Coordinates of C-alpha atoms in Angstrom, one line a residue:
X1 CA -28.6 -12.1 19.5
X2 CA -26.4 -14.8 17.9
X3 CA -27.9 -16.6 14.9
X4 CA -26.5 -20.2 15.0
X5 CA -28.5 -21.4 12.0
X6 CA -27.5 -19.9 8.7
X7 CA -28.6 -20.1 5.1
X8 CA -25.7 -20.1 2.6
X9 CA -26.6 -19.6 -1.0
X10 CA -24.0 -19.9 -3.8
X11 CA -23.8 -18.3 -7.3
X12 CA -26.6 -15.7 -6.8
X13 CA -26.8 -13.4 -9.9
X14 CA -27.0 -9.6 -9.9
X15 CA -27.4 -7.9 -13.2
X16 CA -25.5 -4.6 -13.8
X17 CA -26.8 -1.7 -15.8
X18 CA -25.1 -2.9 -19.0
X19 CA -26.6 -6.4 -18.8
X20 CA -23.4 -8.1 -17.4
X21 CA -24.2 -10.5 -14.6
X22 CA -22.1 -10.7 -11.5
X23 CA -22.3 -13.7 -9.1
X24 CA -22.1 -13.8 -5.3
X25 CA -22.4 -16.1 -2.3
X26 CA -24.8 -15.0 0.4
X27 CA -24.6 -15.9 4.1
X28 CA -27.7 -14.9 6.2
X29 CA -29.5 -15.9 9.3
X30 CA -32.1 -18.6 9.0
X31 CA -34.4 -16.7 11.4
X32 CA -37.2 -14.7 9.8
X33 CA -36.7 -11.0 9.6
X34 CA -34.9 -8.3 7.7
X35 CA -31.3 -7.6 8.3
X36 CA -28.6 -5.1 7.2
X37 CA -26.2 -6.2 4.5
X38 CA -22.4 -6.4 4.7
X39 CA -21.0 -6.6 1.2
X40 CA -17.5 -7.3 -0.1
X41 CA -16.5 -7.3 -3.8
X42 CA -13.2 -8.9 -4.7
X43 CA -11.2 -10.2 -7.7
X44 CA -9.7 -13.2 -5.8
X45 CA -12.8 -15.5 -6.0
X46 CA -15.8 -15.5 -3.7
X47 CA -14.6 -18.8 -2.3
X48 CA -11.3 -17.0 -1.4
X49 CA -10.2 -17.6 2.2
X50 CA -11.1 -14.2 3.5
X51 CA -8.7 -15.2 6.3
X52 CA -8.9 -11.9 8.2
X53 CA -12.7 -11.9 8.4
X54 CA -15.1 -14.8 7.9
X55 CA -18.5 -14.2 6.4
X56 CA -20.2 -16.8 8.6
X57 CA -19.1 -15.1 11.8
X58 CA -20.5 -11.8 10.6
X59 CA -23.8 -13.5 9.5
X60 CA -24.2 -15.0 13.0
X61 CA -24.3 -11.5 14.4
X62 CA -27.4 -10.7 12.4
X63 CA -26.1 -9.6 9.0
X64 CA -26.7 -10.6 5.4
X65 CA -23.1 -11.1 4.2
X66 CA -22.6 -11.0 0.4
X67 CA -19.3 -12.0 -1.2
X68 CA -19.2 -11.1 -4.9
X69 CA -16.8 -11.8 -7.7
X70 CA -16.1 -8.5 -9.5
X71 CA -16.6 -8.1 -13.2
X72 CA -14.6 -10.5 -15.4
X73 CA -13.3 -12.6 -12.4
X74 CA -14.1 -16.2 -11.6
X75 CA -17.9 -16.7 -11.8
X76 CA -18.8 -13.2 -12.9
X77 CA -19.3 -12.2 -16.5
X78 CA -17.6 -9.4 -18.4
X79 CA -14.0 -8.2 -19.1
X80 CA -11.7 -7.5 -16.2
X81 CA -9.6 -4.3 -16.2
X82 CA -8.4 -3.3 -12.7
X83 CA -10.9 -1.0 -11.0
X84 CA -12.4 0.4 -14.2
X85 CA -15.9 -0.8 -13.6
X86 CA -16.0 -0.7 -9.8
X87 CA -17.8 2.7 -9.3
X88 CA -20.8 1.7 -11.5
X89 CA -20.8 -2.0 -10.5
X90 CA -20.5 -1.0 -6.9
X91 CA -23.5 1.3 -7.1
X92 CA -25.6 -1.4 -9.0
X93 CA -24.6 -4.2 -6.5
X94 CA -25.5 -2.1 -3.5
X95 CA -28.9 -1.3 -5.1
X96 CA -29.5 -5.0 -5.8
X97 CA -28.4 -6.0 -2.3
X98 CA -30.5 -3.4 -0.5
X99 CA -33.6 -4.6 -2.2
X100 CA -33.2 -8.3 -1.5
X101 CA -36.5 -9.5 0.2
X102 CA -34.7 -10.3 3.4
X103 CA -32.6 -7.0 3.5
X104 CA -33.7 -3.9 5.4
X105 CA -32.1 -1.5 2.9
X106 CA -29.0 -0.6 4.8
X107 CA -25.6 -1.7 3.4
X108 CA -22.1 -1.7 4.8
X109 CA -18.9 -2.8 3.0
X110 CA -15.8 -4.5 4.3
X111 CA -12.6 -5.9 2.8
X112 CA -8.8 -5.6 2.4
X113 CA -6.6 -4.3 -0.4
X114 CA -8.4 -4.5 -3.8
X115 CA -11.6 -5.2 -2.0
X116 CA -10.8 -2.3 0.3
X117 CA -10.7 0.0 -2.7
X118 CA -13.9 -1.4 -4.1
X119 CA -15.5 0.1 -1.0
X120 CA -14.0 3.5 -1.6
X121 CA -15.1 3.5 -5.3
X122 CA -18.6 2.3 -4.3
X123 CA -18.8 5.2 -1.8
X124 CA -17.9 7.6 -4.6
X125 CA -20.8 6.3 -6.6
X126 CA -23.2 8.0 -4.2
X127 CA -25.6 5.2 -3.6
X128 CA -27.6 6.3 -0.5
X129 CA -28.2 2.7 0.7
X130 CA -24.5 2.5 1.6
X131 CA -24.1 3.7 5.3
X132 CA -20.6 2.7 6.3
X133 CA -17.4 1.1 5.1
X134 CA -14.4 -0.6 6.6
X135 CA -11.5 -0.4 4.0
X136 CA -8.5 -2.2 5.4
X137 CA -5.1 -1.4 3.9
X138 CA -6.7 0.2 0.9
X139 CA -5.5 2.7 -1.7
X140 CA -7.0 5.9 -2.9
X141 CA -5.7 5.7 -6.5
X142 CA -4.9 3.0 -9.0
X143 CA -2.2 4.9 -11.0
X144 CA -0.4 6.4 -8.0
X145 CA 0.0 3.0 -6.5
X146 CA 1.5 1.1 -9.5
X147 CA 2.6 3.6 -12.1
X148 CA 3.5 6.8 -10.4
X149 CA 5.1 6.5 -6.9
X150 CA 6.6 9.9 -7.0
X151 CA 7.6 9.2 -10.6
X152 CA 8.7 5.6 -10.1
X153 CA 7.0 2.4 -11.1
X154 CA 6.3 0.0 -8.3
X155 CA 7.8 -2.8 -10.4
X156 CA 7.8 -5.6 -8.0
X157 CA 4.2 -5.0 -6.9
X158 CA 3.0 -4.6 -10.5
X159 CA 4.6 -7.7 -11.9
X160 CA 3.9 -9.9 -8.8
X161 CA 0.3 -9.0 -8.4
X162 CA -0.6 -9.5 -12.1
X163 CA 1.3 -12.7 -12.4
X164 CA 0.5 -14.3 -9.1
X165 CA -3.0 -13.0 -8.3
X166 CA -4.6 -12.0 -11.6
X167 CA -3.3 -14.3 -14.3
X168 CA -4.4 -17.8 -13.0
X169 CA -8.1 -17.0 -13.5
X170 CA -7.5 -15.3 -16.8
X171 CA -5.8 -18.4 -18.1
X172 CA -8.7 -20.6 -17.0
X173 CA -11.1 -18.2 -18.9
X174 CA -9.0 -18.2 -22.0
X175 CA -7.9 -21.8 -22.3
X176 CA -10.9 -24.1 -22.4
X177 CA -9.2 -27.5 -23.1
X178 CA -7.5 -29.4 -20.4
X179 CA -4.3 -29.7 -22.4
X180 CA -4.0 -26.0 -23.3
X181 CA -4.8 -25.0 -19.7
X182 CA -2.2 -27.4 -18.3
X183 CA 0.5 -26.0 -20.6
X184 CA -0.4 -22.5 -19.6
X185 CA -0.4 -23.4 -15.9
X186 CA 2.9 -25.1 -16.2
X187 CA 4.4 -22.0 -17.7
X188 CA 2.9 -19.8 -15.0
X189 CA 4.4 -22.1 -12.3
X190 CA 7.8 -21.9 -13.9
X191 CA 7.6 -18.1 -14.1
X192 CA 6.5 -17.8 -10.5
X193 CA 9.4 -20.0 -9.4
X194 CA 11.8 -17.7 -11.3
X195 CA 10.2 -14.4 -10.5
X196 CA 13.3 -13.0 -9.0
X197 CA 15.0 -13.3 -12.4
X198 CA 12.0 -12.1 -14.3
X199 CA 12.1 -8.8 -12.4
X200 CA 15.3 -8.0 -14.3
X201 CA 13.8 -8.4 -17.7
X202 CA 13.4 -5.2 -19.7
X203 CA 11.7 -3.5 -21.5
X204 CA 8.8 -4.1 -19.2
X205 CA 6.2 -3.7 -21.9
X206 CA 7.6 -6.9 -23.5
X207 CA 7.7 -8.8 -20.2
X208 CA 7.6 -12.5 -21.4
X209 CA 5.8 -13.8 -18.2
X210 CA 2.5 -12.5 -19.4
X211 CA 1.0 -12.8 -22.9
X212 CA -0.9 -9.9 -24.4
X213 CA -3.8 -12.1 -25.3
X214 CA -3.9 -13.6 -21.8
X215 CA -3.8 -10.2 -20.0
X216 CA -4.5 -7.4 -22.6
X217 CA -4.6 -4.6 -20.0
X218 CA -1.0 -5.2 -18.8
X219 CA 0.9 -3.1 -21.4
X220 CA -1.9 -0.5 -21.6
X221 CA -1.7 0.3 -17.9
X222 CA 2.1 0.6 -18.1
X223 CA 1.7 3.5 -20.6
X224 CA -1.3 5.1 -18.9
X225 CA -2.1 8.8 -19.3
X226 CA -3.0 10.3 -15.9
X227 CA -5.3 12.9 -17.5
X228 CA -7.4 10.3 -19.3
X229 CA -11.0 10.6 -17.9
X230 CA -11.0 6.8 -17.7
X231 CA -8.5 7.0 -14.8
X232 CA -9.9 10.1 -13.2
X233 CA -13.2 8.4 -12.5
X234 CA -11.4 5.7 -10.4
X235 CA -9.1 8.1 -8.6
X236 CA -10.5 8.5 -5.1
X237 CA -8.4 11.3 -4.0
X238 CA -9.8 13.5 -6.9
X239 CA -13.3 12.5 -5.8
X240 CA -13.1 12.6 -2.1
X241 CA -15.9 15.1 -1.9
X242 CA -18.3 12.5 -3.2
X243 CA -17.7 10.2 -0.2
X244 CA -20.3 10.8 2.4
X245 CA -20.1 7.7 4.7
X246 CA -17.9 6.9 7.7
X247 CA -15.0 4.5 7.4
X248 CA -13.1 2.3 9.8
X249 CA -9.5 2.4 8.3
X250 CA -6.7 -0.1 9.3
X251 CA -3.1 0.4 8.1
X252 CA 0.3 -1.0 8.8
X253 CA 3.6 0.9 9.2
X254 CA 5.1 -1.6 6.6
X255 CA 2.0 -1.7 4.3
X256 CA 2.3 -0.8 0.7
X257 CA -0.8 1.4 1.0
X258 CA 0.0 3.1 4.3
X259 CA -0.1 6.7 3.0
X260 CA -3.3 6.1 1.0
X261 CA -5.1 4.6 4.0
X262 CA -4.1 7.6 6.2
X263 CA -5.4 9.9 3.4
X264 CA -8.7 8.0 3.2
X265 CA -9.2 8.4 7.0
X266 CA -8.3 12.1 6.9
X267 CA -10.8 12.8 4.2
X268 CA -13.7 11.4 6.2
X269 CA -12.5 12.5 9.6
X270 CA -11.9 16.1 8.6
X271 CA -15.4 16.3 7.2
X272 CA -17.0 15.1 10.5
X273 CA -18.1 11.7 9.4
X274 CA -16.6 10.0 12.5
X275 CA -14.0 7.9 10.7
X276 CA -11.5 5.9 12.8
X277 CA -7.9 5.0 12.0
X278 CA -5.8 2.1 13.4
X279 CA -2.1 1.7 12.4
X280 CA -0.2 -1.3 13.6
X281 CA 3.3 -2.6 13.0
X282 CA 2.1 -4.8 10.2
X283 CA 2.8 -5.6 6.6
X284 CA 0.2 -6.1 3.9
X285 CA -2.5 -8.4 5.2
X286 CA -0.3 -9.6 8.1
X287 CA -1.7 -8.6 11.4
X288 CA 0.5 -10.7 13.7
X289 CA 3.2 -9.7 16.2
X290 CA 6.2 -11.3 14.3
X291 CA 6.8 -8.9 11.4
X292 CA 9.9 -9.3 9.2
X293 CA 12.8 -9.8 11.6
X294 CA 11.2 -8.2 14.6
X295 CA 8.8 -9.5 17.3
X296 CA 6.6 -6.6 18.4
X297 CA 5.1 -8.6 21.3
X298 CA 1.6 -9.6 22.3
X299 CA 0.5 -6.0 22.3
X300 CA 0.5 -6.0 18.5
X301 CA -2.4 -8.5 18.6
X302 CA -4.7 -6.1 20.4
X303 CA -5.9 -4.7 17.1
X304 CA -4.7 -7.7 15.0
X305 CA -6.3 -10.6 13.3
X306 CA -7.5 -12.2 16.6
X307 CA -9.7 -9.2 17.3
X308 CA -10.6 -8.2 13.7
X309 CA -14.1 -9.8 13.8
X310 CA -14.9 -8.0 17.1
X311 CA -13.8 -4.6 15.8
X312 CA -15.8 -5.0 12.6
X313 CA -18.9 -6.1 14.5
X314 CA -18.7 -3.2 16.9
X315 CA -18.2 -0.8 14.0
X316 CA -21.1 -2.1 11.9
X317 CA -23.4 -2.6 15.0
X318 CA -22.9 1.1 15.6
X319 CA -23.3 2.3 12.0
X320 CA -26.1 -0.1 10.9
X321 CA -27.9 -1.0 14.1
X322 CA -27.4 2.2 16.1
X323 CA -25.8 0.5 19.0
X324 CA -23.2 2.4 21.1
X325 CA -19.6 2.2 19.9
X326 CA -17.2 1.2 22.6
X327 CA -15.1 4.1 23.6
X328 CA -12.5 4.5 20.9
X329 CA -10.2 7.4 20.1
X330 CA -10.2 8.6 16.4
X331 CA -6.7 7.3 16.0
X332 CA -5.0 4.2 17.6
X333 CA -1.4 3.7 16.6
X334 CA 1.3 1.3 17.6
X335 CA 4.7 2.7 18.7
X336 CA 7.4 0.3 17.6
X337 CA 10.4 0.0 20.0
X338 CA 8.1 0.9 22.9
X339 CA 5.7 -1.8 21.6
X340 CA 2.6 -0.1 23.0
X341 CA -0.5 1.4 21.6
X342 CA -1.2 5.2 21.9
X343 CA -4.2 7.3 20.8
X344 CA -4.5 10.7 19.1
X345 CA -7.3 13.1 18.2
X346 CA -5.7 14.1 14.9
X347 CA -3.0 13.1 12.4
X348 CA -0.2 13.9 13.0
X349 CA -0.6 14.0 16.8
X350 CA -0.8 17.4 18.3
X351 CA 2.3 16.9 20.5
X352 CA 4.6 16.4 17.6
X353 CA 7.3 18.8 16.6
X354 CA 8.7 18.6 13.1
X355 CA 12.5 18.6 13.7
X356 CA 15.3 18.7 11.2
X357 CA 18.2 16.2 11.6
X358 CA 21.0 17.4 9.4
X359 CA 23.4 15.3 7.3
X360 CA 27.1 15.8 8.0
X361 CA 30.3 14.4 6.6
X362 CA 32.3 12.6 9.2
X363 CA 32.2 9.9 11.9
X364 CA 29.0 11.4 13.3
X365 CA 27.0 11.9 10.1
X366 CA 23.7 13.3 11.5
X367 CA 23.2 16.0 14.0
X368 CA 20.3 18.2 15.1
X369 CA 22.4 21.3 14.7
X370 CA 22.7 22.8 11.2
X371 CA 26.0 22.4 9.3
X372 CA 28.4 25.4 9.5
X373 CA 30.9 24.3 6.8
X374 CA 30.6 23.1 3.2
X375 CA 30.9 19.4 2.7
X376 CA 29.6 16.9 0.1
X377 CA 29.4 13.2 -0.4
X378 CA 29.5 11.3 -3.7
X379 CA 28.5 7.9 -5.1
X380 CA 27.9 6.4 -8.5
X381 CA 24.6 4.7 -9.4
X382 CA 24.6 1.9 -11.9
X383 CA 21.1 0.9 -13.1
X384 CA 22.5 -2.5 -14.1
X385 CA 23.4 -3.2 -10.5
X386 CA 20.7 -1.5 -8.4
X387 CA 20.4 -1.6 -4.6
X388 CA 18.4 -4.7 -3.7
X389 CA 15.1 -4.2 -1.8
X390 CA 15.4 -5.4 1.8
X391 CA 12.1 -5.1 3.6
X392 CA 9.8 -2.1 3.8
X393 CA 6.3 -1.6 2.5
X394 CA 6.6 -3.9 -0.5
X395 CA 4.3 -6.3 -2.2
X396 CA 6.5 -8.5 -4.2
X397 CA 7.9 -12.0 -4.1
X398 CA 11.5 -12.2 -3.0
X399 CA 13.7 -13.1 0.0
X400 CA 13.3 -10.6 2.8
X401 CA 10.5 -9.0 0.8
X402 CA 8.8 -6.8 3.4
X403 CA 8.7 -5.5 7.0
X404 CA 11.7 -4.6 9.2
X405 CA 14.9 -6.3 8.1
X406 CA 18.5 -5.9 9.2
X407 CA 20.3 -3.5 6.7
X408 CA 23.9 -4.1 7.9
X409 CA 25.1 -6.1 4.9
X410 CA 23.3 -3.9 2.4
X411 CA 24.9 -0.8 3.9
X412 CA 28.4 -2.1 2.9
X413 CA 27.6 -1.2 -0.7
X414 CA 29.5 1.8 -2.1
X415 CA 26.3 3.3 -3.6
X416 CA 24.6 3.8 -0.3
X417 CA 25.5 6.8 1.9
X418 CA 24.8 6.3 5.7
X419 CA 24.3 9.4 7.9
X420 CA 24.2 8.2 11.5
X421 CA 23.8 10.0 14.8
X422 CA 25.9 9.3 17.9
X423 CA 24.2 6.9 20.4
X424 CA 21.2 8.7 21.9
X425 CA 21.6 9.7 25.5
X426 CA 17.8 9.4 26.1
X427 CA 14.9 7.7 24.4
X428 CA 13.3 9.7 21.5
X429 CA 9.8 9.0 20.0
X430 CA 9.2 9.7 16.3
X431 CA 5.6 9.6 15.3
X432 CA 4.1 11.1 12.1
X433 CA 4.9 11.9 8.5
X434 CA 8.6 11.8 7.5
X435 CA 10.3 13.7 4.7
X436 CA 13.9 14.1 3.5
X437 CA 15.0 17.4 2.1
X438 CA 18.0 16.6 -0.1
X439 CA 20.2 19.0 -2.0
X440 CA 21.8 16.9 -4.8
X441 CA 23.4 17.0 -8.2
X442 CA 23.6 14.4 -10.9
X443 CA 25.4 14.3 -14.2
X444 CA 22.6 12.3 -15.8
X445 CA 19.6 13.7 -17.7
X446 CA 17.3 12.0 -15.2
X447 CA 17.9 9.8 -12.1
X448 CA 16.4 8.8 -8.8
X449 CA 17.2 9.5 -5.2
X450 CA 16.1 7.2 -2.4
X451 CA 16.0 7.6 1.4
X452 CA 15.5 5.2 4.2
X453 CA 15.1 5.8 8.0
X454 CA 16.8 3.2 10.1
X455 CA 16.9 2.4 13.9
X456 CA 20.4 1.2 14.8
X457 CA 20.5 -1.1 17.8
X458 CA 23.5 -1.2 20.2
X459 CA 24.6 -4.6 18.7
X460 CA 24.7 -3.1 15.2
X461 CA 21.5 -4.4 13.9
X462 CA 19.9 -1.8 11.6
X463 CA 16.2 -2.1 11.1
X464 CA 14.4 0.0 8.4
X465 CA 11.4 2.0 9.5
X466 CA 10.3 4.0 6.4
X467 CA 11.6 4.7 3.0
X468 CA 10.9 6.7 -0.2
X469 CA 12.0 7.6 -3.7
X470 CA 11.8 10.6 -6.0
X471 CA 12.3 10.6 -9.8
X472 CA 14.3 13.7 -10.4
X473 CA 12.4 14.9 -13.4
X474 CA 9.2 14.5 -11.5
X475 CA 10.2 17.6 -9.4
X476 CA 12.6 19.4 -11.7
X477 CA 11.6 18.6 -15.3
X478 CA 14.4 19.3 -17.7
X479 CA 16.5 21.1 -15.1
X480 CA 18.1 18.0 -13.6
X481 CA 21.5 17.4 -15.3
X482 CA 24.4 19.2 -13.6
X483 CA 22.2 21.4 -11.5
X484 CA 22.1 21.5 -7.7
X485 CA 18.4 20.9 -6.8
X486 CA 16.4 20.5 -3.7
X487 CA 14.5 17.2 -3.7
X488 CA 11.7 16.2 -1.4
X489 CA 11.6 12.5 -0.7
X490 CA 8.4 11.4 1.0
X491 CA 9.0 8.5 3.4
X492 CA 5.2 8.4 4.3
X493 CA 5.1 7.9 8.1
X494 CA 6.2 5.8 11.1
X495 CA 6.0 5.6 14.8
X496 CA 9.1 4.4 16.6
X497 CA 10.7 4.8 20.0
X498 CA 14.5 5.1 19.5
X499 CA 15.7 3.8 22.8
X500 CA 18.6 5.2 24.8
X501 CA 21.9 4.0 23.2
X502 CA 20.3 3.5 19.8
X503 CA 21.3 5.6 16.8
X504 CA 19.2 7.2 14.1
X505 CA 20.5 6.5 10.6
X506 CA 19.4 7.8 7.2
X507 CA 20.4 5.9 4.1
X508 CA 20.7 7.8 0.8
X509 CA 21.0 6.1 -2.6
X510 CA 19.4 6.0 -6.0
X511 CA 17.6 2.6 -6.3
X512 CA 15.5 0.1 -4.4
X513 CA 14.9 -2.9 -6.7
X514 CA 12.6 -4.6 -7.4
X515 CA 10.3 -2.5 -5.3
X516 CA 10.9 0.3 -7.8
X517 CA 12.0 0.2 -11.4
X518 CA 15.6 1.3 -11.7
X519 CA 16.0 4.7 -13.4
X520 CA 18.2 4.1 -16.6
X521 CA 19.6 7.7 -16.1
X522 CA 19.1 8.4 -19.8
X523 CA 15.9 10.4 -19.7
X524 CA 13.9 7.3 -20.8
X525 CA 12.4 4.5 -18.9
X526 CA 12.9 0.7 -18.8
X527 CA 9.2 0.4 -19.6
X528 CA 10.1 1.0 -23.3
X529 CA 13.9 1.0 -23.4
X530 CA 16.9 -1.2 -22.5
X531 CA 19.6 1.5 -22.7
X532 CA 21.2 2.8 -19.5
X533 CA 24.2 4.8 -18.2
X534 CA 25.9 5.3 -14.9
X535 CA 24.9 8.5 -12.9
X536 CA 27.5 10.2 -10.7
X537 CA 25.6 11.7 -7.7
X538 CA 26.7 14.5 -5.3
X539 CA 24.9 15.1 -2.0
X540 CA 25.5 18.4 -0.3
X541 CA 25.4 19.3 3.4
X542 CA 26.3 22.9 4.1
X543 CA 24.7 26.2 5.3
X544 CA 23.5 26.9 1.8
X545 CA 22.4 23.3 1.0
X546 CA 21.4 21.8 4.4
X547 CA 20.3 18.3 3.4
X548 CA 18.3 16.8 6.3
X549 CA 15.4 14.6 7.4
X550 CA 12.3 16.1 9.0
X551 CA 11.5 13.9 12.0
X552 CA 8.1 14.3 13.8
X553 CA 9.5 14.1 17.4
X554 CA 7.0 13.7 20.2
X555 CA 7.5 16.4 22.8

């Protein structure tokens, strides 16, 4: 039954256990009766566009839809520190929502990104009124995402998100006079217009774009201690056993939270909760067919924004109203290059064989046969001239920021090694997790190694598919300098059909800026230091040191 008449209430208070009041807007059917609740909790204002899913459409399907400002944001009281309060506040808000006079006691949650993770943390709280979640492009850790991406800091994401998404409301809460607020807003606008230059400022703890009084948590989170119980409480992957509700998980091959979303799905699915996973060719919050420099065709829309309401309604009708769920495999994933959807019963798919593609030195730089001779390649990495980010699973503000982008010009740099196969004599599908096993040596006390998987078209265009980084000391501690070590670089996952005549390329370098903070190669970090030195890197490809990429090839 569709409810065409709705009641919309604004600024409805909910008191948390410590006395702080959070405020929400409520959309509900005007028809008498009790309905299940669909709740979303976000830091971007309860009047935020919610472009991918509209509360009124959900309410028309017989739901009470609650959109709440999280603690310390917009209408809600309290101090905002990312995620810190979301377990307890999630529990208390669910309890309040379930006991509204027009609610039937069952609650589902929906939302994307930050308000995808508020669902995960609310599920950890153990409130039994919560029956199902739909975390879209959501993480499973706060610190892993920003501070510790295999040892590196996600610099572009960290600085952009705080400056662009968090600071405006913090300024309005701090500066109460029109003149002071205008001056602060003008400074913010100037900084946003010059963000590509501000990425280069160091040390990051003294970043001038954000004042310590305006955003007191900024420097604190840069210097986090992962063993602090404060952080452990909001680390979902350490508390997966506490989640006991099914989830509909949506990811993108070029999303900054791809691996986290997959892990969230695997937790629930492996425990028999009936979780579902959808992975499209998308970037963060972009569910269209034109992604980066590539058009993935109309098929990309089959699970995209145009059908997002339908998918959510089907999911929650099943979980909260006991209606049949239309036939749906546990996993639906989009194969780029083929531009078609496929299904799987598990991740990675059963028909995948992990196959090494070995790096060689020569005109054909990558072969499926292992090397038989000793060769090596060298390059120098200068932290003051890092390799620019060009597409990928980023979340920062810069030209060609995310998605698939042509890498040809970038590959002309002397600090990027390219290992490329001969043109393929038949199509080859790669679907699943991707890793690089790299034997390398550096003359620096610490450094980074990066890897990128690329699909090279017959006309020379080279589109990135997946990439990763490892901070050397993260895997080898003090045994980095002048030692040949094996490094594992996690490129997360992809699904791509390398068509006949295409080539597979792997780029190896030591930086990807501003997606990641450049390693100064000194043993310190640009978080607290400005000193740097050049690192001379050697990559080995030999029977003893067989550097390679592990490709999940579909049989």
